[in-house]
Structures are given as C-alpha cells and as structure tokens.
Coordinates of C-alpha atoms in Angstrom, one line a residue:
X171 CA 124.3 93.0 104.6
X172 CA 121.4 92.9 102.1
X173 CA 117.5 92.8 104.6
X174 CA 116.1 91.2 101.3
X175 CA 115.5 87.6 100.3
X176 CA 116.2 86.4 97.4
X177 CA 112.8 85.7 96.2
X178 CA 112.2 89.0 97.0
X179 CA 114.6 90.4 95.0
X180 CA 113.5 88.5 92.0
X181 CA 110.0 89.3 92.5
X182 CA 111.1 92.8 92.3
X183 CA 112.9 92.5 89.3
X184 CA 109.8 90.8 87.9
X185 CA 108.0 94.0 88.5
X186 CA 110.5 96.6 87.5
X187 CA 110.5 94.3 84.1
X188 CA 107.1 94.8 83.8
X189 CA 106.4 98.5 85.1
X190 CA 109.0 100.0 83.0
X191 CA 109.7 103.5 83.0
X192 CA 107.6 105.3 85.4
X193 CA 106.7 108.4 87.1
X194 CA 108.0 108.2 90.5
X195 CA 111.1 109.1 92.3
X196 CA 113.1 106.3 93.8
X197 CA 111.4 106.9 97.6
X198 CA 108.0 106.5 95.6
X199 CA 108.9 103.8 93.8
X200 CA 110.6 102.0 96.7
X201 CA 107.1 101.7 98.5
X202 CA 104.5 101.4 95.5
X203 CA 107.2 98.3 94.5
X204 CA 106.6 97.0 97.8
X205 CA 102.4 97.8 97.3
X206 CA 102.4 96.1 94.0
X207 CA 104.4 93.2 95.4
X208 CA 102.3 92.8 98.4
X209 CA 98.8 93.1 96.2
X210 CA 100.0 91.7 92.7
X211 CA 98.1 95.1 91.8
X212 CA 100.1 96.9 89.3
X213 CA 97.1 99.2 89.2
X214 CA 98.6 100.6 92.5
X215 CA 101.1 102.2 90.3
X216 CA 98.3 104.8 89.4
X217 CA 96.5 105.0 92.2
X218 CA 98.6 105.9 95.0
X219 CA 99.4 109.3 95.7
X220 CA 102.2 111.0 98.3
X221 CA 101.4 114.4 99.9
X222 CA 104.6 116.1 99.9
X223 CA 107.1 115.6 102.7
X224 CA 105.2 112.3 104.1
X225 CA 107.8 110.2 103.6
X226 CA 110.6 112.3 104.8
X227 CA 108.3 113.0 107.8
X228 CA 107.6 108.7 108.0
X229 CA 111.8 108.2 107.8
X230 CA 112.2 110.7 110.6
X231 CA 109.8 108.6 113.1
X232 CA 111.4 106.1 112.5
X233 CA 114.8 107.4 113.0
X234 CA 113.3 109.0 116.3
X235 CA 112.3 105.0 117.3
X236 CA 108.5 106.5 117.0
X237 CA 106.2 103.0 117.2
X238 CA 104.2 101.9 114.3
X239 CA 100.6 101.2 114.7
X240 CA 98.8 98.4 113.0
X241 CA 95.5 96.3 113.5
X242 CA 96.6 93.5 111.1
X243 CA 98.5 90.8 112.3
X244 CA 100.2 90.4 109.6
X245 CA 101.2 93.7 108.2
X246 CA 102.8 93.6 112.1
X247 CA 105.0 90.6 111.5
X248 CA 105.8 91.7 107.7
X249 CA 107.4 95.2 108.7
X250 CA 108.9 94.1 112.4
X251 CA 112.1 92.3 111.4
X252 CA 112.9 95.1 108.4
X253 CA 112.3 97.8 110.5
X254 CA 113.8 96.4 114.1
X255 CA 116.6 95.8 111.7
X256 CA 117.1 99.3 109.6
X257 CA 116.1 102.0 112.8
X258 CA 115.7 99.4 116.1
X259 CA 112.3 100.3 117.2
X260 CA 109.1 98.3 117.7

C-alpha cells in the first residue's frame, strides 16, 4: 500500500526532474524533497544540513511511539496520518 497521493508523487517527480543529480543520500534526499515540496524552495537543497546520526536517532523515536511536538496547526495535521500510519503513534 503506497501512503502517497498521486499528486504528490508527480510533484516529486517534478522536483527530482529539476534537482538532478545531487549530493545527498536517499534519507537526506527523502526529507529535503519533502522541504522543497512543502516551500517550493529548491534553495533548501543547499541550505539544510544533517548532524550525523539525527535521522537514525528521529526513526528510532518514532519506532519507540515517542510523540512529536509541534506549535503549527498545520505541520500537526500534515505529518499525523503518514506517521499514525508508518509507526502508530501520535
């Protein structure tokens, strides 16, 4: 069962058209995708930086059913369905 919409997946494809080749592994390129898709910021591609280990730390949390903390409303609603579905935690 794919979690992503069909526009979503287009838009995706949009922006791996246009990024090209890059610098990032896939677990890097998985969330700036997501950044640059959420911002229609393809500077983002430059700009953001991973300390080593975060996002293996960020999976386990998850994993673990850790919460996630947000004070937008929105970022809230965008990441509760994907995550409730992928690791079945609030």
């Amino acid at each position: 069962m794919s979690l992503e919409h069909p526009i979503l997946r287009q838009s995706f494809a949009t922006i791996e058209a246009e990024v090209g080749e890059h610098h990032l592994n896939p677990e890097q390129w998985a969330i700036a995708r997501r950044v640059i898709h959420a911002t229609a910021d393809f500077d983002y591609l430059d700009l953001l930086q991973f300390s080593p280990g975060a996002i293996a730390a960020a999976i386990s949390s998850l994993q673990q059913g850790q919460p996630i903390i947000t004070d937008v409303r929105m970022v809230q609603y965008g990441i509760q369905t994907l995550v409730d579905k992928t690791f079945q935690n609030q």
